[in-house]
mmCIF file of C-alpha atoms in Angstrom:
data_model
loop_
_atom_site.group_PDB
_atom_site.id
_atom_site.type_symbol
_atom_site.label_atom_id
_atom_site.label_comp_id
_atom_site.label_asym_id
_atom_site.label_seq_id
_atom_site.Cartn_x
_atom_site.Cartn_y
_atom_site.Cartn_z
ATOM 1 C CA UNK A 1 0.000 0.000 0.000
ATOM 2 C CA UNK A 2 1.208 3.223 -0.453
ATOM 3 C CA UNK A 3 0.931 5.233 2.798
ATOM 4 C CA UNK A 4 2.198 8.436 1.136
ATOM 5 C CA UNK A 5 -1.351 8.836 0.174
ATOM 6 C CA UNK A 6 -2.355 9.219 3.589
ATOM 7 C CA UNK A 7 -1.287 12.080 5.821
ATOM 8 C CA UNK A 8 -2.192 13.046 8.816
ATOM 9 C CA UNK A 9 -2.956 16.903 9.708
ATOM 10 C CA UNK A 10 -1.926 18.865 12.039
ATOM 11 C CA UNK A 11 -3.641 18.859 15.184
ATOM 12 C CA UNK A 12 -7.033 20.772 15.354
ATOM 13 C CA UNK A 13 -9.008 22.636 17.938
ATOM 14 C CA UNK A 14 -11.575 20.210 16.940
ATOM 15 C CA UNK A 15 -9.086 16.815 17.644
ATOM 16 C CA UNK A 16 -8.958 17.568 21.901
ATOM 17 C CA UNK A 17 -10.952 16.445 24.397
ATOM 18 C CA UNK A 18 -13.720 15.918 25.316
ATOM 19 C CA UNK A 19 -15.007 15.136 21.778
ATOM 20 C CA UNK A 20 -18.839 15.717 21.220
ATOM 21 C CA UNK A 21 -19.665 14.415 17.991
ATOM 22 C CA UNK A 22 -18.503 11.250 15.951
ATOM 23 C CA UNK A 23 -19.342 11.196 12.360
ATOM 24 C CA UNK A 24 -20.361 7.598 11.592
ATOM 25 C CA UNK A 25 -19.874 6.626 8.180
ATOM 26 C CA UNK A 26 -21.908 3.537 6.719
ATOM 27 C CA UNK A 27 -24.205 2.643 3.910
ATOM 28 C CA UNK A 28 -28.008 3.822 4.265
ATOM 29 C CA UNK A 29 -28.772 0.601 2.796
ATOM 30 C CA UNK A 30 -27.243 -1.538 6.070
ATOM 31 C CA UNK A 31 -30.893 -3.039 7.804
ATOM 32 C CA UNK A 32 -30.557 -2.755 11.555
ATOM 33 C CA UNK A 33 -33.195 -5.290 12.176
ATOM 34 C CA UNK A 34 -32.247 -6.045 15.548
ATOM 35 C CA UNK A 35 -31.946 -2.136 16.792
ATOM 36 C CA UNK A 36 -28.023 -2.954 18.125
ATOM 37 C CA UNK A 37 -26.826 -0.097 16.297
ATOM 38 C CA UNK A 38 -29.419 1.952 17.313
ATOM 39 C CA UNK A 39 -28.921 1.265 21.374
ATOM 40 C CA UNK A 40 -25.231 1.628 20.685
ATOM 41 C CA UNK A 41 -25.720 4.939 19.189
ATOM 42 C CA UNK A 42 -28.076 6.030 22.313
ATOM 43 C CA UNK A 43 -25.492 4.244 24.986
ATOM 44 C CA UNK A 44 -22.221 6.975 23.278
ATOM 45 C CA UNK A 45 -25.390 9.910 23.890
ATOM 46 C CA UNK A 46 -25.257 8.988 27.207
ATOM 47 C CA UNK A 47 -22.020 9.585 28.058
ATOM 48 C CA UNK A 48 -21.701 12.751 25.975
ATOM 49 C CA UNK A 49 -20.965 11.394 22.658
ATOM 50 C CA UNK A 50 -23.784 12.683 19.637
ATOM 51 C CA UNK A 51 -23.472 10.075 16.797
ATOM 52 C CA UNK A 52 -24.014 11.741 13.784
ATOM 53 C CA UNK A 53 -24.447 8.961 10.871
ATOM 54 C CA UNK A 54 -24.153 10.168 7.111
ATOM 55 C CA UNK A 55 -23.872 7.551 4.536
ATOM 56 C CA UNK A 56 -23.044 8.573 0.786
ATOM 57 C CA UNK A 57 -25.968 8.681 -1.866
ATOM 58 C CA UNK A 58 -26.916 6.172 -3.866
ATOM 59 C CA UNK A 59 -26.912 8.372 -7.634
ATOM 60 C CA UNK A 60 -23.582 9.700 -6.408
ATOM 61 C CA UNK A 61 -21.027 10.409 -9.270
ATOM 62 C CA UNK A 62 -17.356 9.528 -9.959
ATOM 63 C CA UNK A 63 -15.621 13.056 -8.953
ATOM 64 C CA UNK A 64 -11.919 13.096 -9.544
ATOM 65 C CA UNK A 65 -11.958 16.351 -8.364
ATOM 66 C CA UNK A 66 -13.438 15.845 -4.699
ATOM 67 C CA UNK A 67 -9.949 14.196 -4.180
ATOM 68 C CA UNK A 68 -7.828 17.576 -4.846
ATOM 69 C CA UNK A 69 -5.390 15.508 -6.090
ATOM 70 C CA UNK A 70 -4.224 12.427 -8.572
ATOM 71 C CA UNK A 71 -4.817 9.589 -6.391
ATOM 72 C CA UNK A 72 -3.486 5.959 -7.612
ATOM 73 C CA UNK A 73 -6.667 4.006 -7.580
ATOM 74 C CA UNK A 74 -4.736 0.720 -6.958
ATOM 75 C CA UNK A 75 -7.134 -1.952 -5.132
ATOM 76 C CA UNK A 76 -9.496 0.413 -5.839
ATOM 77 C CA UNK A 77 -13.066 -1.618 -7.913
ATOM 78 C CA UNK A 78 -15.485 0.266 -9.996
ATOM 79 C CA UNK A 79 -18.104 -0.289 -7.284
ATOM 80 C CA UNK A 80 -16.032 1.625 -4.754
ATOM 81 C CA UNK A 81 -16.523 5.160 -7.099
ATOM 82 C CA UNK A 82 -19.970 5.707 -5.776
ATOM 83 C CA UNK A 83 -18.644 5.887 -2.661
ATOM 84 C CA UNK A 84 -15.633 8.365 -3.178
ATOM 85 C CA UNK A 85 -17.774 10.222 -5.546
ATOM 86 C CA UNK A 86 -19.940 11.372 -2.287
ATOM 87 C CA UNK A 87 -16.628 12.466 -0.192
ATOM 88 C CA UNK A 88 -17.297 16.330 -1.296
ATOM 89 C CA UNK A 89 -21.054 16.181 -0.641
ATOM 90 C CA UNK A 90 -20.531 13.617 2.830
ATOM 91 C CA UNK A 91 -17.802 15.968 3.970
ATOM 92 C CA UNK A 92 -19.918 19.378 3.138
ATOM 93 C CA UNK A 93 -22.672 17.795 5.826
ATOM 94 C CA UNK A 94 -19.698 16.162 8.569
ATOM 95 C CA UNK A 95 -18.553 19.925 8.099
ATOM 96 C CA UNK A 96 -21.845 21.568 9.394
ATOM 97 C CA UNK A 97 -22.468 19.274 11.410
ATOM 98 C CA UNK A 98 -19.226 19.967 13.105
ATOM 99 C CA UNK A 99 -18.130 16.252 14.045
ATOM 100 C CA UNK A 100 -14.790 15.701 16.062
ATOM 101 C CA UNK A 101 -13.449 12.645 14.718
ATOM 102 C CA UNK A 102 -14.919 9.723 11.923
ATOM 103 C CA UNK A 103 -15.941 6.447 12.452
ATOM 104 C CA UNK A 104 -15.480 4.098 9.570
ATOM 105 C CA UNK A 105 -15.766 0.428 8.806
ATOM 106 C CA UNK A 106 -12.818 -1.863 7.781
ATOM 107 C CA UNK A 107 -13.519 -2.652 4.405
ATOM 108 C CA UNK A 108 -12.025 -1.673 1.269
ATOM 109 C CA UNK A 109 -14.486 1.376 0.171
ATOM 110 C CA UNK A 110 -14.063 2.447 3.711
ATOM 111 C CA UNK A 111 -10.578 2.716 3.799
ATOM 112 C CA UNK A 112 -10.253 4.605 0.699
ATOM 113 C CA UNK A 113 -13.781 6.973 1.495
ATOM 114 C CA UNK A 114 -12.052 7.811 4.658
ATOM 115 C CA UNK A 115 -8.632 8.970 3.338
ATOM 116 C CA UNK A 116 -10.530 11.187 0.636
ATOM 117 C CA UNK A 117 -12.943 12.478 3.696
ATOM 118 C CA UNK A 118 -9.609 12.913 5.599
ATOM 119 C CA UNK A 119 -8.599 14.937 3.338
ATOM 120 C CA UNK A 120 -11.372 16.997 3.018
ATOM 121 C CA UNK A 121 -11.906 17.660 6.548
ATOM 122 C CA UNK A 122 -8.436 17.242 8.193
ATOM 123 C CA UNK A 123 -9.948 14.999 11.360
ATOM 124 C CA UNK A 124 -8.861 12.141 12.439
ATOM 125 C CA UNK A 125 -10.291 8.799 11.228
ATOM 126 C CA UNK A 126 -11.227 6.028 13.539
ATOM 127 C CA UNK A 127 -11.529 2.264 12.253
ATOM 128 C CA UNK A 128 -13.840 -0.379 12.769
ATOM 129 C CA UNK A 129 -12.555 -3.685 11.929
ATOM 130 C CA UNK A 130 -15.291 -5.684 13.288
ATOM 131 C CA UNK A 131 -14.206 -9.000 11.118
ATOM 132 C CA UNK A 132 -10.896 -7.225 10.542
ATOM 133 C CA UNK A 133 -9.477 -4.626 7.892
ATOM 134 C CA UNK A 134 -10.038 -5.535 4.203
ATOM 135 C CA UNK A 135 -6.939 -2.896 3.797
ATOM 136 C CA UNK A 136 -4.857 -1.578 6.809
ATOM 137 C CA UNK A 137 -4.926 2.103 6.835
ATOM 138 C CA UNK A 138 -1.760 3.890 7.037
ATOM 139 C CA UNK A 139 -2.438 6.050 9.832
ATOM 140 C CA UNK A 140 -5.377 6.323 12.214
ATOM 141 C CA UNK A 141 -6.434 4.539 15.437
ATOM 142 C CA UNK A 142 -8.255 1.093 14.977
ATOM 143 C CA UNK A 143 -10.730 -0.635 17.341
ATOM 144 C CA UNK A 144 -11.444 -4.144 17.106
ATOM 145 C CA UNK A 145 -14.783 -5.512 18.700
ATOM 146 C CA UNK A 146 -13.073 -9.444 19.227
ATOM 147 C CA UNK A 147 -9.864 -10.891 19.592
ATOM 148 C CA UNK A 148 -10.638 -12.538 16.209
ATOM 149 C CA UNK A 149 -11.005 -9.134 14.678
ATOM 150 C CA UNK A 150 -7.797 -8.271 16.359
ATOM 151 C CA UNK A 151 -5.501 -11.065 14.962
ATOM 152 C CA UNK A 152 -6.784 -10.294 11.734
ATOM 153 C CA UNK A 153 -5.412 -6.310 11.727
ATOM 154 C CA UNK A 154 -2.075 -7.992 13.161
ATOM 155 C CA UNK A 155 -1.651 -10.588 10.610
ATOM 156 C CA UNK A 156 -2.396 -7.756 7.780
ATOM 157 C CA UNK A 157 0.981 -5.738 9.141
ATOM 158 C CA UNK A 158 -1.362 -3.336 11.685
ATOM 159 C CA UNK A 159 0.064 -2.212 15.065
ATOM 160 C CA UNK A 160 -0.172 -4.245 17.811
ATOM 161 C CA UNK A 161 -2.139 -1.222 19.442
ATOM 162 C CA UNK A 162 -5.440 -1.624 18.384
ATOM 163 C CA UNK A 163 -7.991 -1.001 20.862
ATOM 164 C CA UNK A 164 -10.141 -3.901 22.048
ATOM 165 C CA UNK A 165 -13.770 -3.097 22.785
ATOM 166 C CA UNK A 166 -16.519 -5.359 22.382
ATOM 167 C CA UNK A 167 -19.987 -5.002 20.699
ATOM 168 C CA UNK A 168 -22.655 -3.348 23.141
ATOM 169 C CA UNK A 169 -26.368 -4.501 23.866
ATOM 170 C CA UNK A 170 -29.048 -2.789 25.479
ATOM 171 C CA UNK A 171 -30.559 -4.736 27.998
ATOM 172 C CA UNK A 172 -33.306 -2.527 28.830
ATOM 173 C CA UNK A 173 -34.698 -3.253 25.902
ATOM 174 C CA UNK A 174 -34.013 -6.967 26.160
ATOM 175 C CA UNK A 175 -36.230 -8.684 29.393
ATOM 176 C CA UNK A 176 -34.380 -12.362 30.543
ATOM 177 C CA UNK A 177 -36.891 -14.144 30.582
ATOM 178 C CA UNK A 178 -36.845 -18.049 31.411
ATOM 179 C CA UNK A 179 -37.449 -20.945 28.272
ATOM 180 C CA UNK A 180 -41.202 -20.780 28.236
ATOM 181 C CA UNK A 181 -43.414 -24.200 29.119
ATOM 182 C CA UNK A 182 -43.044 -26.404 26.267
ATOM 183 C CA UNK A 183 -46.694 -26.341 24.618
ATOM 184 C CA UNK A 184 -46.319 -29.109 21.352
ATOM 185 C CA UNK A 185 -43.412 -27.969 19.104
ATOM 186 C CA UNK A 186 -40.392 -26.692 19.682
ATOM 187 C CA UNK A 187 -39.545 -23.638 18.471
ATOM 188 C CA UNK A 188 -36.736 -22.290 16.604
ATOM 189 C CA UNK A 189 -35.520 -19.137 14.831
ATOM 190 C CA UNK A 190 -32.809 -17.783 12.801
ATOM 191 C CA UNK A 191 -32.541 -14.037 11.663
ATOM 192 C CA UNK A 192 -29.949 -13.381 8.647
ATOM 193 C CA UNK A 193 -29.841 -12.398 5.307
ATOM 194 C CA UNK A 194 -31.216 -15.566 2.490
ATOM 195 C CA UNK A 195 -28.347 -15.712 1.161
ATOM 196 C CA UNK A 196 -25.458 -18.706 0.640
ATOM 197 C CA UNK A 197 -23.162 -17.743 3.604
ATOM 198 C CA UNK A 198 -26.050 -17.580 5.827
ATOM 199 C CA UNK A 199 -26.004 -21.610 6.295
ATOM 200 C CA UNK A 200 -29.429 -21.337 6.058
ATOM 201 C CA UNK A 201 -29.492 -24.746 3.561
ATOM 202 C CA UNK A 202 -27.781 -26.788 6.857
ATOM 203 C CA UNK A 203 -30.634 -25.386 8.899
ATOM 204 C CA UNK A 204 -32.928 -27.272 6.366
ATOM 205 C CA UNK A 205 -30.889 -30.456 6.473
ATOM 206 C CA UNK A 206 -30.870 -30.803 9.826
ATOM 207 C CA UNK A 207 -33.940 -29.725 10.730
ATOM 208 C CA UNK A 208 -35.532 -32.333 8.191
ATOM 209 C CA UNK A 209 -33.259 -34.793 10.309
ATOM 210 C CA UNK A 210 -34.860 -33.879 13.526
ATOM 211 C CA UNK A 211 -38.519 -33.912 11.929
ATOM 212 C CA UNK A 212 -37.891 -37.991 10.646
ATOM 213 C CA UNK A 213 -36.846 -38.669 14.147
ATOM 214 C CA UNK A 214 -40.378 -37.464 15.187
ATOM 215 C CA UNK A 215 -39.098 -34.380 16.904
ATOM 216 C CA UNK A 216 -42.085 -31.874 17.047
ATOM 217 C CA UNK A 217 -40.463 -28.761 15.575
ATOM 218 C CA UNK A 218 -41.216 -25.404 13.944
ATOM 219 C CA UNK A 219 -38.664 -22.819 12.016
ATOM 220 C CA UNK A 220 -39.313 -18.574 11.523
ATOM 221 C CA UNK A 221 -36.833 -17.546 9.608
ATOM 222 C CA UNK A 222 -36.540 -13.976 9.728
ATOM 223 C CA UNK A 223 -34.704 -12.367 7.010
ATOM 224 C CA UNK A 224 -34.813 -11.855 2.507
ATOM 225 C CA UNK A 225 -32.317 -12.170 -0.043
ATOM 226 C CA UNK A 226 -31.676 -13.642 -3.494
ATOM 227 C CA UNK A 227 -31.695 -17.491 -2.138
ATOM 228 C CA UNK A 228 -35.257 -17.235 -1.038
ATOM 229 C CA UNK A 229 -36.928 -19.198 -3.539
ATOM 230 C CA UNK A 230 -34.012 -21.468 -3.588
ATOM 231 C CA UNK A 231 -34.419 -21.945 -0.064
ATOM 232 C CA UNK A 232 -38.376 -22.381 -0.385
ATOM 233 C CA UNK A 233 -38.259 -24.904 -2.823
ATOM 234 C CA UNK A 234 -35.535 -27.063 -0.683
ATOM 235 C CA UNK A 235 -38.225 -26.675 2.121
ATOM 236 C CA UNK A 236 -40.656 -28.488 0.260
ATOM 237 C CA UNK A 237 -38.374 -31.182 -1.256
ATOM 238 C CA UNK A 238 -37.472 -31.685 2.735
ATOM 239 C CA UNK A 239 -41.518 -31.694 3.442
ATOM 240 C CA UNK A 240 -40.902 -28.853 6.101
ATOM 241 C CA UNK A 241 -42.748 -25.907 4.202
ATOM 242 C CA UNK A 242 -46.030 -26.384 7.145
ATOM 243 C CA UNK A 243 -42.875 -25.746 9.936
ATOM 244 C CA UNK A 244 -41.738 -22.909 8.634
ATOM 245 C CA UNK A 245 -42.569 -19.018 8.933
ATOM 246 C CA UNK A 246 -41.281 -17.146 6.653
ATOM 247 C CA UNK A 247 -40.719 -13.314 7.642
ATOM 248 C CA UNK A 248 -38.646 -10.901 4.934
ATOM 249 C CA UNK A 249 -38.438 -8.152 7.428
ATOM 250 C CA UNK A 250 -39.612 -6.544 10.521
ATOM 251 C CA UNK A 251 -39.031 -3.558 12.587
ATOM 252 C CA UNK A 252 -36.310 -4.302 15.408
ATOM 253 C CA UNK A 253 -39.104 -4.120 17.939
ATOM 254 C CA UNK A 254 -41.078 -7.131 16.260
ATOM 255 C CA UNK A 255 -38.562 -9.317 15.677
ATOM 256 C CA UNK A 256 -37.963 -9.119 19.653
ATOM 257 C CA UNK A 257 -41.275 -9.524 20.628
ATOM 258 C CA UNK A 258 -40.649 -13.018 17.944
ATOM 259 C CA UNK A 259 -37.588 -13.617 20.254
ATOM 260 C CA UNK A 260 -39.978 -14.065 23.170
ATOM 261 C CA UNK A 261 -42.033 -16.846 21.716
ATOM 262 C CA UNK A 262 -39.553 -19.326 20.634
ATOM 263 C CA UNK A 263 -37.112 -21.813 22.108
ATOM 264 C CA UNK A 264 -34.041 -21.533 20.819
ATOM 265 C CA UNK A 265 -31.865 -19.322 18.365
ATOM 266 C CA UNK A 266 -29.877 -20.960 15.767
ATOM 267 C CA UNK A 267 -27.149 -18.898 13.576
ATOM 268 C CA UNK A 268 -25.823 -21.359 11.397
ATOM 269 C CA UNK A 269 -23.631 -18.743 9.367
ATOM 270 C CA UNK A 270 -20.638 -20.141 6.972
ATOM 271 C CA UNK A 271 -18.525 -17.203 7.396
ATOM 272 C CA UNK A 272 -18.267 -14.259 10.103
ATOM 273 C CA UNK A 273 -20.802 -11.658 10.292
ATOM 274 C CA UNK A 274 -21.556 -9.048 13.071
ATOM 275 C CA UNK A 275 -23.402 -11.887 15.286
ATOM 276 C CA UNK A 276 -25.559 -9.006 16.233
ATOM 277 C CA UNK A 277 -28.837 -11.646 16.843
ATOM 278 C CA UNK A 278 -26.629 -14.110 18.712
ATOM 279 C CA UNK A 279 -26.228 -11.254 21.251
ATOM 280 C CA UNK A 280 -30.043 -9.848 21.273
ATOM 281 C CA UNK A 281 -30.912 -14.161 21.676
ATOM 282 C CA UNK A 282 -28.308 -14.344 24.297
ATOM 283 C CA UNK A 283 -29.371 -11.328 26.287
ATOM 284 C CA UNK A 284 -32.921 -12.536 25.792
ATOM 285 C CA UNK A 285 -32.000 -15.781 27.845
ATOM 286 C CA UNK A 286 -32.389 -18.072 24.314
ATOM 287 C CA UNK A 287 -30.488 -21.158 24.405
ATOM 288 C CA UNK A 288 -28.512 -20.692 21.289
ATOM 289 C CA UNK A 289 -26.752 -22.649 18.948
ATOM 290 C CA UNK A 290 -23.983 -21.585 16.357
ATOM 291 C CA UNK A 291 -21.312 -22.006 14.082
ATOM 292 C CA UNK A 292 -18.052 -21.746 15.083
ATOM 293 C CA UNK A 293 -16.522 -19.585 13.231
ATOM 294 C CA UNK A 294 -14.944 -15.776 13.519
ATOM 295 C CA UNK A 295 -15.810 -14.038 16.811
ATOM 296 C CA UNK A 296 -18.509 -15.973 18.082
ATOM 297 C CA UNK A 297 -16.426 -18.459 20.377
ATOM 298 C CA UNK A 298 -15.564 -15.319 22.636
ATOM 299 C CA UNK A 299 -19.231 -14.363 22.382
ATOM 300 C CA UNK A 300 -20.619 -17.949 22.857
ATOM 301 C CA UNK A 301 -19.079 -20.288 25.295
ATOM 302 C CA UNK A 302 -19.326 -24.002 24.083
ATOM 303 C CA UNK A 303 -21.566 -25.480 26.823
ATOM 304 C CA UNK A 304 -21.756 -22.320 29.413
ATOM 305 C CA UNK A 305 -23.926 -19.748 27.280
ATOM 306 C CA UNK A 306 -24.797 -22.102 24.390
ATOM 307 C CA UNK A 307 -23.587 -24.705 21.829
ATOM 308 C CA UNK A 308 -20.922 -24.427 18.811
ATOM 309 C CA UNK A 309 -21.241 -26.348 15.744
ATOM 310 C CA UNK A 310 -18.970 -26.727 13.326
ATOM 311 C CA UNK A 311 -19.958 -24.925 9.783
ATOM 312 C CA UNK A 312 -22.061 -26.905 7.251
ATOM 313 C CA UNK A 313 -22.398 -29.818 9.290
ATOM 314 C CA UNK A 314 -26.238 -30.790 9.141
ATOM 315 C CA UNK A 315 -25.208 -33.418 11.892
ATOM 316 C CA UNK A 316 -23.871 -31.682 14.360
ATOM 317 C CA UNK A 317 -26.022 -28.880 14.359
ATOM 318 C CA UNK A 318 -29.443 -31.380 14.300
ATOM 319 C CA UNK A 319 -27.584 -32.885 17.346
ATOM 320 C CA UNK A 320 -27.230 -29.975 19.575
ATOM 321 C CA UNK A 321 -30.630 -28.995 18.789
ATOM 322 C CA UNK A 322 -32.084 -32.084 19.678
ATOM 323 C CA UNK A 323 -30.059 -31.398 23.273
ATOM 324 C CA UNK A 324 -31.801 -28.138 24.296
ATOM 325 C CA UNK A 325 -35.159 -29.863 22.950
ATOM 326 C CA UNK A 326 -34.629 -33.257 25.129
ATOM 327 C CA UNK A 327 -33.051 -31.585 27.768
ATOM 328 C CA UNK A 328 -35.039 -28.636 29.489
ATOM 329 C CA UNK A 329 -32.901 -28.179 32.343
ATOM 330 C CA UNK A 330 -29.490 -27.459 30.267
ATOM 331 C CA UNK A 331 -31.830 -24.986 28.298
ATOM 332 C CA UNK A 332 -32.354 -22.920 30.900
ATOM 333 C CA UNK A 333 -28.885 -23.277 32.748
ATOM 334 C CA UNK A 334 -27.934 -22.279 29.139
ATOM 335 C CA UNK A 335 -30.327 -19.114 29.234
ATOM 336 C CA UNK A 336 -29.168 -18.066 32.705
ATOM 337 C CA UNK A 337 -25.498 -18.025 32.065
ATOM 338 C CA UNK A 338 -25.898 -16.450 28.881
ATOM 339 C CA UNK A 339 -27.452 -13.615 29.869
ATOM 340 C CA UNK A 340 -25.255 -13.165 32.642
ATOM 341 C CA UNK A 341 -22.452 -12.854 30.445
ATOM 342 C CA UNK A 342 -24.102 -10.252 28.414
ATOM 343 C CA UNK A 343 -24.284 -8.252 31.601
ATOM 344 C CA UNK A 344 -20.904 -8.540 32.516
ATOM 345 C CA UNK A 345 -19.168 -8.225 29.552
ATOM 346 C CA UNK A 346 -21.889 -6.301 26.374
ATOM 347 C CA UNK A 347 -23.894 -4.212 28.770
ATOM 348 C CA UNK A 348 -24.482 -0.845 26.193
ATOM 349 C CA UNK A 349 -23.488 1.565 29.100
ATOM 350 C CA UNK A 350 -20.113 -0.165 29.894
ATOM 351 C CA UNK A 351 -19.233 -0.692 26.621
ATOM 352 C CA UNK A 352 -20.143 3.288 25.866
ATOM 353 C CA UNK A 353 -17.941 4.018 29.330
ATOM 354 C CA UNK A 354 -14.946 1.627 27.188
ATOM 355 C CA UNK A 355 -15.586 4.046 23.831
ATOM 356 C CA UNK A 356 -15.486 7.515 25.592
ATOM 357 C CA UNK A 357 -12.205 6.107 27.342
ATOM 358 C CA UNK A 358 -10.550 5.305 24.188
ATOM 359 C CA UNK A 359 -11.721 7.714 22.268
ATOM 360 C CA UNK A 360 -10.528 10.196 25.066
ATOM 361 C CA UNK A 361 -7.357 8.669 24.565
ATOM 362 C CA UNK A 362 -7.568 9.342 20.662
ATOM 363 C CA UNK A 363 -8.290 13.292 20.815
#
């Protein structure tokens, strides 16, 4: 990379402490079914931090001269230009809104959109690398949200510095309540995109396992994407389209009140993700079950707070399902434990008291 096309600026008025307001750049089109962004964003007001989210627009044009210079578009894809096309019109609102510092994520578009915002605006850029950084930025401070995300900024030449915070829930909106009395089936859900990396297709496989074995059991599967049909018409080759409730969407509200009448939540993902519905399950007191892959290990403790599966394994997932449903008693040790964890360790106003301190640090 060529870190030349990075450079810092001097320090500002606006770069001390205590800083007020933290531009947060991400796509408009990012659902938030769950509302974990939203709580995180109210957790930072709390402790004097205004988020102030601006996300580029979706016509914007290819502008060269947003850049104010020749820039070496190496790494750089046709489908990041939209992006960098919005840094004049994204910084013109950061600007009146008068923001301190700029949150980004870790992938490629972001790396680049915050170098030509950088430039623009001359405030430092914070980084997000919540499954680790598609490209290491040459300068700036980086937060990691797992250990996982951690060792990946290492291994890509970052600084062993990178802060470690993890991902914050709001339990006030989240009640821990106990596994309710089993009433005929068992219920499970999964909330995710339809799409292949979702493991949606192992759900299927082992579900249909469990259903031949005479387990009673129903699915909702909250969630749309380009696999839906696909995933429909494997339902009904598996004779499991009566067990299954299919939802596209719902507000963040709705899909917890769904959270409340099931059994279990399964996330049977083939590659990392935010695990933002393990956490709302776990903080809910669901027995959950999934994959284990990326971060969710140090979110999910194998047989404390719930069950890891390998990915893709039909097997192993329809066998820890079929623990929870023949074993009520580990459910709800399950529940208990996880939710304690989410108190001592995701709690939104701790983790908010963890961002102010670092980002105190950053100014």
């Amino acid at each position: 990379m060529d870190t030349a096309l990075y450079t810092p600026s001097p320090a500002t008025p606006q770069q001390r402490w205590p800083l007020r307001r933290l531009g947060w750049v991400a796509e408009a089109s990012v659902p938030d079914p769950l509302g974990v962004q939203s709580a995180w964003q109210q957790a930072l007001t709390r402790v004097g931090i205004t988020v102030v989210p601006v996300s580029p627009s979706p016509g914007a044009r290819w502008w060269p001269a947003a850049l104010r210079r020749p820039w070496r578009l190496r790494g750089l894809s046709r489908a990041h230009w939209p992006w960098l096309g919005a840094a004049r019109e994204m910084a013109a609102t950061l600007r009146a809104e008068k923001v301190d510092s700029l949150l980004l994520g870790g992938d490629a578009q972001s790396v680049w959109l915050g170098r030509a915002l950088h430039r623009e605006l001359g405030i430092p850029c914070l980084w997000w690398a919540r499954t680790g950084l598609a490209s290491p930025p040459a300068d700036g401070q980086v937060l990691c949200d797992s250990f996982y995300a951690q060792a990946h900024w290492l291994a890509a030449g970052g600084e062993p510095a990178a802060v470690l915070v993890p991902p914050a829930i709001d339990l006030l909106r989240h009640d821990w309540q106990p596994p309710r009395a089993r009433s005929g089936a068992f219920r499970l859900m999964a909330v995710g995109p339809l799409v292949a990396a979702s493991g949606h297709a192992t759900l299927l496989e082992a579900m249909a396992m469990l259903v031949k074995a005479a387990y009673p059991l129903q699915l909702l599967l909250i969630g749309d994407g380009p696999l839906a049909d696909e995933l429909k018409s494997r339902a009904d080759q598996l004779n499991l389209s009566s067990r299954i409730e299919w939802l596209p969407s719902a507000p963040a509200a709705a899909v917890r009140t769904r959270l409340r009448g099931v059994d279990a939540l399964i996330e049977p993902a083939l590659l990392p993700g935010s695990g933002e519905a393990l956490l709302v399950g776990m903080a809910q007191g669901l027995p959950c079950v999934a994959t284990r892959i990326g971060a969710v290990p140090e979110r999910l403790r194998e047989g404390v707070d719930g069950l890891l599966v390998p990915p893709a394994d039909a097997d192993s997932l329809a066998h820890a399902i079929a623990r929870l449903v023949d074993s009520p008693e580990f459910a709800l040790a399950l529940s208990c434990t996880a939710r304690r964890h989410m108190e001592d360790r995701h709690e939104a106003s701790r983790v908010a008291a963890q961002w102010a301190d670092w980002l105190k640090k950053t100014g």
